[in-house]
Short mmCIF file of C-alpha atoms in Angstrom, two decimals:
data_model
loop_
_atom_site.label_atom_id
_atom_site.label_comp_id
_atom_site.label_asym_id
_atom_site.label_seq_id
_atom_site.Cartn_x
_atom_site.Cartn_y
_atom_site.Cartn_z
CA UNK A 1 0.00 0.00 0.00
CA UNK A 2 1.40 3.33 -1.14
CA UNK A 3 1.85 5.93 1.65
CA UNK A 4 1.75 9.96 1.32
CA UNK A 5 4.53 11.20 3.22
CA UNK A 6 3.88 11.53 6.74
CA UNK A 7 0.12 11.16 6.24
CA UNK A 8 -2.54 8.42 5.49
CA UNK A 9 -2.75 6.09 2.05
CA UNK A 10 -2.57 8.51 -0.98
CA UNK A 11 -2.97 11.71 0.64
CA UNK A 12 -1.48 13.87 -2.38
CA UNK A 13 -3.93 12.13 -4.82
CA UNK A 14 -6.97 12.70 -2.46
CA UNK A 15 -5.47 16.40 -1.62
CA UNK A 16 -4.35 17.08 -5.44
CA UNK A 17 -7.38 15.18 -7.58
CA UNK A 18 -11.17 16.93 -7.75
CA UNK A 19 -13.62 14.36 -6.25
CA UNK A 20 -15.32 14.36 -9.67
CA UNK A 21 -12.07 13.00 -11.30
CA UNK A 22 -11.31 10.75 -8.19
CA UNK A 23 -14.91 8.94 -8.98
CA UNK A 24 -14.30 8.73 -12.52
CA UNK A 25 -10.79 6.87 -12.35
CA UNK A 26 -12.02 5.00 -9.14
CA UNK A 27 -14.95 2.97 -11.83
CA UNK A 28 -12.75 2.44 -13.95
CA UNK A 29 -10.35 0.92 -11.78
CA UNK A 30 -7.61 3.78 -11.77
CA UNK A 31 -6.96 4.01 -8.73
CA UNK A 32 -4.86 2.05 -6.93
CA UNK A 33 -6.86 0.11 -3.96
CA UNK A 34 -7.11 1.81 -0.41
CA UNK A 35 -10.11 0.56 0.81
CA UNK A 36 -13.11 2.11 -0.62
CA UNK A 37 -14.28 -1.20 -3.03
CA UNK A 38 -14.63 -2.53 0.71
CA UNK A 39 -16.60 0.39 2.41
CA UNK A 40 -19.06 0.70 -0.80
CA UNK A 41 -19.45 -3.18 -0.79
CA UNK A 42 -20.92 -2.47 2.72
CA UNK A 43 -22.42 1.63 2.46
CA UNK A 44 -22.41 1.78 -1.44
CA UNK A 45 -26.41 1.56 -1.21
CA UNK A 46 -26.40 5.48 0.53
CA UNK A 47 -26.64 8.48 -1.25
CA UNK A 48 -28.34 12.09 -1.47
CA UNK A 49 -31.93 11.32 -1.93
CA UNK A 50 -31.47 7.89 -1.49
CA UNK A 51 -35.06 7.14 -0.86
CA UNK A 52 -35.88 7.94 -4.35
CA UNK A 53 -34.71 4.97 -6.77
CA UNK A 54 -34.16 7.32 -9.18
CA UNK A 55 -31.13 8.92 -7.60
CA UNK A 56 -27.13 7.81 -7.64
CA UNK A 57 -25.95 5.83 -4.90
CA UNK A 58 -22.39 6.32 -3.76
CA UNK A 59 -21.87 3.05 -5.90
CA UNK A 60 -23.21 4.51 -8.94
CA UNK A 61 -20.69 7.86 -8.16
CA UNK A 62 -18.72 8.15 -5.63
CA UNK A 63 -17.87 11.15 -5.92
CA UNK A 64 -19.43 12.40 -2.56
CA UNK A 65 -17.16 10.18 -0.78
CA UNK A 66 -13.97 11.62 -2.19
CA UNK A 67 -15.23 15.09 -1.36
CA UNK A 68 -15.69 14.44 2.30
CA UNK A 69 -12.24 12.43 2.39
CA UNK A 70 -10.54 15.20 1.35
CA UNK A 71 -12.38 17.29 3.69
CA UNK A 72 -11.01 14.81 6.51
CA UNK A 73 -7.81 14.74 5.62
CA UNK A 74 -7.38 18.52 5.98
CA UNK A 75 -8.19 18.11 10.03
CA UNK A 76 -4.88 19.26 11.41
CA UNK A 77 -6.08 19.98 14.88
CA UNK A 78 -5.91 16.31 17.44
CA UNK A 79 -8.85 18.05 19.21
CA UNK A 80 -11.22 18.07 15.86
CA UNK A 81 -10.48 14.87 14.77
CA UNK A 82 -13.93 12.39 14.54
CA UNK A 83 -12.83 9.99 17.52
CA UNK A 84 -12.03 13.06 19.86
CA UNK A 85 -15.04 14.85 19.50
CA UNK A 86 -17.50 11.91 19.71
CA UNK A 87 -15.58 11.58 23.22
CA UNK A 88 -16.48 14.75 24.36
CA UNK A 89 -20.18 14.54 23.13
CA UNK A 90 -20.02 11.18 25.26
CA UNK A 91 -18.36 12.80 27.99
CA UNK A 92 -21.04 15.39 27.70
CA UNK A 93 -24.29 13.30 27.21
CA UNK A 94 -23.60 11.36 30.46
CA UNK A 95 -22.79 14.64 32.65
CA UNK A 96 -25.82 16.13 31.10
CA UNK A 97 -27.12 12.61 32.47
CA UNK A 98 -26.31 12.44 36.03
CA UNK A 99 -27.19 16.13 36.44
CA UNK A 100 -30.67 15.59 35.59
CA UNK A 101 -30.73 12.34 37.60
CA UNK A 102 -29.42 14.51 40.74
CA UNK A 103 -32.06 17.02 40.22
CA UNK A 104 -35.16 14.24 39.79
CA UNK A 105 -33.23 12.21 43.10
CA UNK A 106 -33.43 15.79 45.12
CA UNK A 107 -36.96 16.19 44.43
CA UNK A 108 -38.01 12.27 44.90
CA UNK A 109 -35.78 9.83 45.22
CA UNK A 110 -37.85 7.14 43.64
CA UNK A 111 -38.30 9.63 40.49
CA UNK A 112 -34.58 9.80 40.22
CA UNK A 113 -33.89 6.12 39.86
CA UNK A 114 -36.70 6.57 37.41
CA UNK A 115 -35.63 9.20 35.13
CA UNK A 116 -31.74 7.57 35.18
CA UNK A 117 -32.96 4.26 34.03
CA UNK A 118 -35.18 6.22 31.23
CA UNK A 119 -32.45 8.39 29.88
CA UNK A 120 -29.96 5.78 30.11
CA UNK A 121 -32.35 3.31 27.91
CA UNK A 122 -32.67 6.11 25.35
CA UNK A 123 -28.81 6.95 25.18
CA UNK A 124 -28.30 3.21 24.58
CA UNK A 125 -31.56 2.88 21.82
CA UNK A 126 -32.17 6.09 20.33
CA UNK A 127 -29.27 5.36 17.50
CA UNK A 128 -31.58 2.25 16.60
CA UNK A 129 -33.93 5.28 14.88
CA UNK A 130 -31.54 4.76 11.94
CA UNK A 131 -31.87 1.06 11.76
CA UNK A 132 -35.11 1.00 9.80
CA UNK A 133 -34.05 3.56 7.30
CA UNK A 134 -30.77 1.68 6.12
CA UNK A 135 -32.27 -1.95 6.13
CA UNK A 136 -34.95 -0.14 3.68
CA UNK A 137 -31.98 0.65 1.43
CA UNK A 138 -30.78 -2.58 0.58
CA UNK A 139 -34.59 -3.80 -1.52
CA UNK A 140 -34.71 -0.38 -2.63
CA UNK A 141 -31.19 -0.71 -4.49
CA UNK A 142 -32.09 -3.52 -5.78
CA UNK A 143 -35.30 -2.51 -7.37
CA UNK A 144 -32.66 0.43 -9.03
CA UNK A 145 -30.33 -2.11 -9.91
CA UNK A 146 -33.12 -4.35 -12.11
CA UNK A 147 -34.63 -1.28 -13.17
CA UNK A 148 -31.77 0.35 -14.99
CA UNK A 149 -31.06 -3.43 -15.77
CA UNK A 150 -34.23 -3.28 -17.85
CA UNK A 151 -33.56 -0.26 -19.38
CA UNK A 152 -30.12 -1.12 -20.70
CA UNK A 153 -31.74 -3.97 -22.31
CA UNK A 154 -34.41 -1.43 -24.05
CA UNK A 155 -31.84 0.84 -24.71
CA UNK A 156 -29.54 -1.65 -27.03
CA UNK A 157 -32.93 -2.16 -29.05
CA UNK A 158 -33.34 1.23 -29.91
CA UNK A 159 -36.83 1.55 -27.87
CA UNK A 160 -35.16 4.10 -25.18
CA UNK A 161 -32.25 6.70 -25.77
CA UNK A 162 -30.58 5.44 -22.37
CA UNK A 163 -30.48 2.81 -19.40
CA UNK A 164 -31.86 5.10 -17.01
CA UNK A 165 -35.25 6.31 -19.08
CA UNK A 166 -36.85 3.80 -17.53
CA UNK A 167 -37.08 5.57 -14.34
CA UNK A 168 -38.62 8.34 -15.89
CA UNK A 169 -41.99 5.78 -16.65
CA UNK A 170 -44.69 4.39 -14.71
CA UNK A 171 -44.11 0.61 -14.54
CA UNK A 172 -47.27 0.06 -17.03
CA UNK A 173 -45.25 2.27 -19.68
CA UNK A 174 -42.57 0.29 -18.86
CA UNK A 175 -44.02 -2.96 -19.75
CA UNK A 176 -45.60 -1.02 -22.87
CA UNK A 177 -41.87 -0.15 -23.72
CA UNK A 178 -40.97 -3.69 -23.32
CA UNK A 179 -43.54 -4.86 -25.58
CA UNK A 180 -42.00 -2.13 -27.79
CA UNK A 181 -44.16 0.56 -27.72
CA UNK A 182 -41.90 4.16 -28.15
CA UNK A 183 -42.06 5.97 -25.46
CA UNK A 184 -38.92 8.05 -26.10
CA UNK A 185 -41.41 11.55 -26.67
CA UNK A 186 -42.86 11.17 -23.21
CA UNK A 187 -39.49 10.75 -21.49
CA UNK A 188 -37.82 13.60 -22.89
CA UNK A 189 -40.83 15.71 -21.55
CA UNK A 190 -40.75 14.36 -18.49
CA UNK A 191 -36.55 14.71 -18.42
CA UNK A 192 -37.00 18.66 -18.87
CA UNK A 193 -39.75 18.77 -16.40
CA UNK A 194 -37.17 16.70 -13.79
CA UNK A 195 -34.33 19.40 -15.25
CA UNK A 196 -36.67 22.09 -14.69
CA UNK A 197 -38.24 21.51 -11.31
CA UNK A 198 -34.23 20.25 -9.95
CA UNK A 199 -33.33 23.90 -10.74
CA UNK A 200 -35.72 25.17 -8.17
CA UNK A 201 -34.01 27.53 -5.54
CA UNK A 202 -36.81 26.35 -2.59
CA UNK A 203 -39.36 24.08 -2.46
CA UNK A 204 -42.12 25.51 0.67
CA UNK A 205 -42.02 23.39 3.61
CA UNK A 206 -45.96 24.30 4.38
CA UNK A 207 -48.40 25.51 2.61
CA UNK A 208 -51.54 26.74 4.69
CA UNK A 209 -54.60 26.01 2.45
CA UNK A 210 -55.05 29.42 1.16
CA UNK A 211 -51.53 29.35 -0.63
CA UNK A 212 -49.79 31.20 1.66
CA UNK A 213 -46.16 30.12 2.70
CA UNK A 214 -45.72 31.07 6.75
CA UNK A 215 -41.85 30.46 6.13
CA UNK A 216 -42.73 34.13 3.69
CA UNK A 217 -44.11 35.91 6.04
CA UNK A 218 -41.69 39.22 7.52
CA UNK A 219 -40.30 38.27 10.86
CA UNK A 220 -40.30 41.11 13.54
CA UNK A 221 -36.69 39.98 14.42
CA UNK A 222 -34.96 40.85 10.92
CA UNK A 223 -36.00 44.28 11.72
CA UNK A 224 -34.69 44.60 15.60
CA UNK A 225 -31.27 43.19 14.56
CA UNK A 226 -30.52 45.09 11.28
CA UNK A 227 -29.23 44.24 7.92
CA UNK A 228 -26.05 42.44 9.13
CA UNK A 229 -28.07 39.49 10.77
CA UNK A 230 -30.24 37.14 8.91
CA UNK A 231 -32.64 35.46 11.25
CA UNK A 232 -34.04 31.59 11.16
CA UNK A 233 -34.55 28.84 13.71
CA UNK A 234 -32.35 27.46 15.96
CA UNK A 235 -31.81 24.02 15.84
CA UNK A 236 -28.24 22.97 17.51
CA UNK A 237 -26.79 25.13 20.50
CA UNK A 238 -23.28 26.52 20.12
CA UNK A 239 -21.62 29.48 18.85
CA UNK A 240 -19.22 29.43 15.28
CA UNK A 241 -17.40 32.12 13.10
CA UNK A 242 -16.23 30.71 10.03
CA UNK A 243 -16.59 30.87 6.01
CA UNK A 244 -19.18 30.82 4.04
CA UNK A 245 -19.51 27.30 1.54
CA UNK A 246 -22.52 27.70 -0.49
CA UNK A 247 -23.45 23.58 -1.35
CA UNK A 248 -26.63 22.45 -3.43
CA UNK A 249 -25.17 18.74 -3.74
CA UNK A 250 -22.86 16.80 -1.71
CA UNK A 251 -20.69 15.68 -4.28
CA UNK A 252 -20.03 20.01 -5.01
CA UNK A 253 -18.65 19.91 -1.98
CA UNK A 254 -14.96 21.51 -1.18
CA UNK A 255 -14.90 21.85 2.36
CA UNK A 256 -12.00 23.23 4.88
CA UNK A 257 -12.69 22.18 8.82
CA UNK A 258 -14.40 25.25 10.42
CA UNK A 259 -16.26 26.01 7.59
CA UNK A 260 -19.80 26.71 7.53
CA UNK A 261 -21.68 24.86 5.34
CA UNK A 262 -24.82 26.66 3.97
CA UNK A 263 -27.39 24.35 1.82
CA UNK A 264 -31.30 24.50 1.05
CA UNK A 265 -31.36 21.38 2.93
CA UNK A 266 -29.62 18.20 4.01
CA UNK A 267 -30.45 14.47 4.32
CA UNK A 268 -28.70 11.55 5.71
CA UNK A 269 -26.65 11.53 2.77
CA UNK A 270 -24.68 14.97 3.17
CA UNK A 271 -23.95 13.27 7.27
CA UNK A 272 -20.14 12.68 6.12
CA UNK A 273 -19.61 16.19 5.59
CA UNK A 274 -20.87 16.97 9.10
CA UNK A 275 -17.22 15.89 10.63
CA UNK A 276 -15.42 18.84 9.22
CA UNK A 277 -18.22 21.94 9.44
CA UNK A 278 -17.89 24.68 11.80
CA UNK A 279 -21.67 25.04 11.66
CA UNK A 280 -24.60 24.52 9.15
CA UNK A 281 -27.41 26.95 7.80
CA UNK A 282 -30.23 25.63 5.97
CA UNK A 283 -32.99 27.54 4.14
CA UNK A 284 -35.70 24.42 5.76
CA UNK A 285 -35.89 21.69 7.55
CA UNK A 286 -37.00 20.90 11.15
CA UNK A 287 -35.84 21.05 14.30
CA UNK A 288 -36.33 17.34 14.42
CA UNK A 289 -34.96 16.38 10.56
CA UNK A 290 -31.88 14.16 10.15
CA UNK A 291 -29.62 17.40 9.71
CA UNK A 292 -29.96 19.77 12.98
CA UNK A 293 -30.10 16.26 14.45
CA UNK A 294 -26.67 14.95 13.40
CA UNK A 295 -25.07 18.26 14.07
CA UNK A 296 -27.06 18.38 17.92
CA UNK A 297 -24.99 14.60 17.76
CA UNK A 298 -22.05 15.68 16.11
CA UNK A 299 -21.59 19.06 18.52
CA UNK A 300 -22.08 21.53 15.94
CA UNK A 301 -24.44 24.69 15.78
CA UNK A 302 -27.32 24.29 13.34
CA UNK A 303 -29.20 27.12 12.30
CA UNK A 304 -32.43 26.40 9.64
CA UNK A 305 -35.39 27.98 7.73
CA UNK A 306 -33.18 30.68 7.06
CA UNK A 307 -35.17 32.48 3.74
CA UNK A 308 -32.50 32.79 0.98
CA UNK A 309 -29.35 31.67 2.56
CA UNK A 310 -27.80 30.53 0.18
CA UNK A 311 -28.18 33.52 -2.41
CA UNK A 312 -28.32 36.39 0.55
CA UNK A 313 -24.69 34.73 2.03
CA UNK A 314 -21.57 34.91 -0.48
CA UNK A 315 -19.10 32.09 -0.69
CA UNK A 316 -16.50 32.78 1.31
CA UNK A 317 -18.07 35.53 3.17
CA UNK A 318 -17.00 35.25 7.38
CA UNK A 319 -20.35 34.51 9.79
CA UNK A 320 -20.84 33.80 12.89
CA UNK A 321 -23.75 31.98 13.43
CA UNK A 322 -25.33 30.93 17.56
CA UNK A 323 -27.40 28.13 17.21
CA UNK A 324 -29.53 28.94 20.72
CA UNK A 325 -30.93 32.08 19.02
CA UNK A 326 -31.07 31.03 15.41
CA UNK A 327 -29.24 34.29 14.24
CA UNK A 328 -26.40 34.50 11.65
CA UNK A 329 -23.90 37.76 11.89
CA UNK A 330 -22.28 38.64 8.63
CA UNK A 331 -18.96 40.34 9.28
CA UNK A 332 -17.52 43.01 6.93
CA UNK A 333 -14.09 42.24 5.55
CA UNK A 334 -12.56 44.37 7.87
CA UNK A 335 -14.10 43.65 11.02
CA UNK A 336 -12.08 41.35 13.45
CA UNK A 337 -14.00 38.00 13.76
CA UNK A 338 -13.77 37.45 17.38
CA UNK A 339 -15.45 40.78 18.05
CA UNK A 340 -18.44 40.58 20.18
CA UNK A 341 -21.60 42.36 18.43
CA UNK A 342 -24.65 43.95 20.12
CA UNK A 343 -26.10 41.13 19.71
CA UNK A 344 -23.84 39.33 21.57
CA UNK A 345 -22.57 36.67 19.13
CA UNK A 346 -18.87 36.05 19.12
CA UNK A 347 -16.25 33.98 17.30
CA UNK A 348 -15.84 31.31 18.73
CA UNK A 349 -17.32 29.30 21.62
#
């Protein structure tokens, strides 16, 4: 096995290489082997959107995968590397733990024993809430798999233009394209509609049944903090300053640690990325969705529904974002970061 100098397996080729070219070389068996045909044997079946059988898999492109490698191998610091600070969320979670057990104990001592055995049993069972999701995967890869199967077989006779048409039909049309009816008129309509609607900036979380979008409506806190603060929810406590990385897709990614990732949304799929953020900012989600909960997880501060994020915020651009009050502070390029505002939002935690 080939070592980078003073670092891990091919360092200067995962350092040196875009992700996109890394993926591209890595399927057709480029690359020399450093153990990534054994993770995706095992986690090839995850994705962005991997619910819908219609999108990549890390399999398919791997691309995401190189892109948050890189981004790992840039962690310099001992005390941000993935093993230390799962310790200290650990370390955290269970003094979080006994404290509220103390408290409960004070008050009734019956009620403390109680609430320890509780929270205990749910810092033992609540990572089984991903269990579900990723046995799920495996049947619905292989319903992609035969699918795009099928439609490489349609493809060499000339009754679709490519393998993957076939998930742009119903599975009657499908069997109509099978028995060779052609179909390739209604696909391309329905590709530009795909190409069209993918291009959205925001899709409305809620809609109230009169049309209107609450997430819209003018929020009496832009206007008490000024133009320098864009306002959402919080979702993960903590205070970051750090720079701006505008990302629609994980495999776009080109992340330095601290940064702060800024997205219209996340799903399990953008999770390796999460190691090497600063902090995120979404323009939806939930307090409860899989993002502000891996960074609540993870330790980092999560800020979402913030309208326009990622078109108000410039890449690059130095924020500091506190996740307890769901406000972002855009610095000027010659402010110091660590300065304290009236707000009261510093640099670093």
């Amino acid at each position: 096995m080939v070592r980078g100098r003073g670092g891990p397996p091919h360092r200067e080729l995962l350092l040196g290489t875009a992700p996109d070219e890394l993926a591209a070389r890595f399927l057709r068996g480029e690359l020399p082997e450093f153990g990534l045909t054994g993770f995706l044997k095992e986690y090839g079946i995850r994705g962005s959107a991997e619910i819908d059988v219609g999108s990549p898999r890390w399999a398919d492109d791997p691309t995401p995968v190189f892109a948050a490698l890189a981004g790992y191998l840039q962690v310099s610091d001992p005390d941000q590397a993935p093993p230390a600070r799962f310790a200290r969320a650990a370390a955290e979670a269970e003094a979080a733990l006994a404290d509220l057990t103390d408290r409960a104990r004070r008050l009734r001592p019956v009620r403390g024993r109680i609430a320890r055995s509780l929270l205990r049993r749910s810092r033992e069972l609540a990572g089984l809430r991903e269990l579900p999701k990723f046995l799920w995967l495996t049947p619905l890869a292989e319903v992609r798999r035969q699918l795009l199967a099928a439609g490489a077989e349609l493809a060499e006779r000339g009754i679709l233009d490519h393998p993957d048409d076939i998930l742009f039909l119903t599975l009657d049309e499908a069997l109509e394209a099978a028995g060779g009816a052609d179909l390739r008129a209604l696909v391309s309509d329905r590709r530009r509609e795909h190409d069209r609607e993918t291009r959205r900036r925001q899709v409305p979380g809620l809609l109230l049944s009169d049309g209107t979008n609450p997430q819209a409506l003018p929020d009496e806190r832009v206007a008490e903090h000024g133009p320098d603060v864009l306002v959402g929810q919080p979702a993960a406590t903590g205070v970051a300053t750090g720079p701006v990385r505008i990302v629609h897709h994980p495999s776009e990614a080109r992340l330095q640690p601290g940064d702060i990732l800024v997205a219209p949304t996340t799903d399990p799929g953008w999770t390796p990325l999460f190691l090497t953020l600063g902090g995120l900012i979404t323009e939806t989600g939930s307090p409860i969705a899989h993002g502000p909960t891996v960074a609540r997880e993870y330790g980092i501060p999560a800020i979402i529904c913030v309208p326009d994020a990622t078109t108000r915020l410039t890449e690059g651009q130095v924020v500091t974002i506190d996740g307890a009050t769901g406000l972002v502070r855009m610095h000027g390029p010659d402010e110091p970061d660590g300065a304290e505002d009236e707000d009261g939002l510093k640099a670093n935690p």
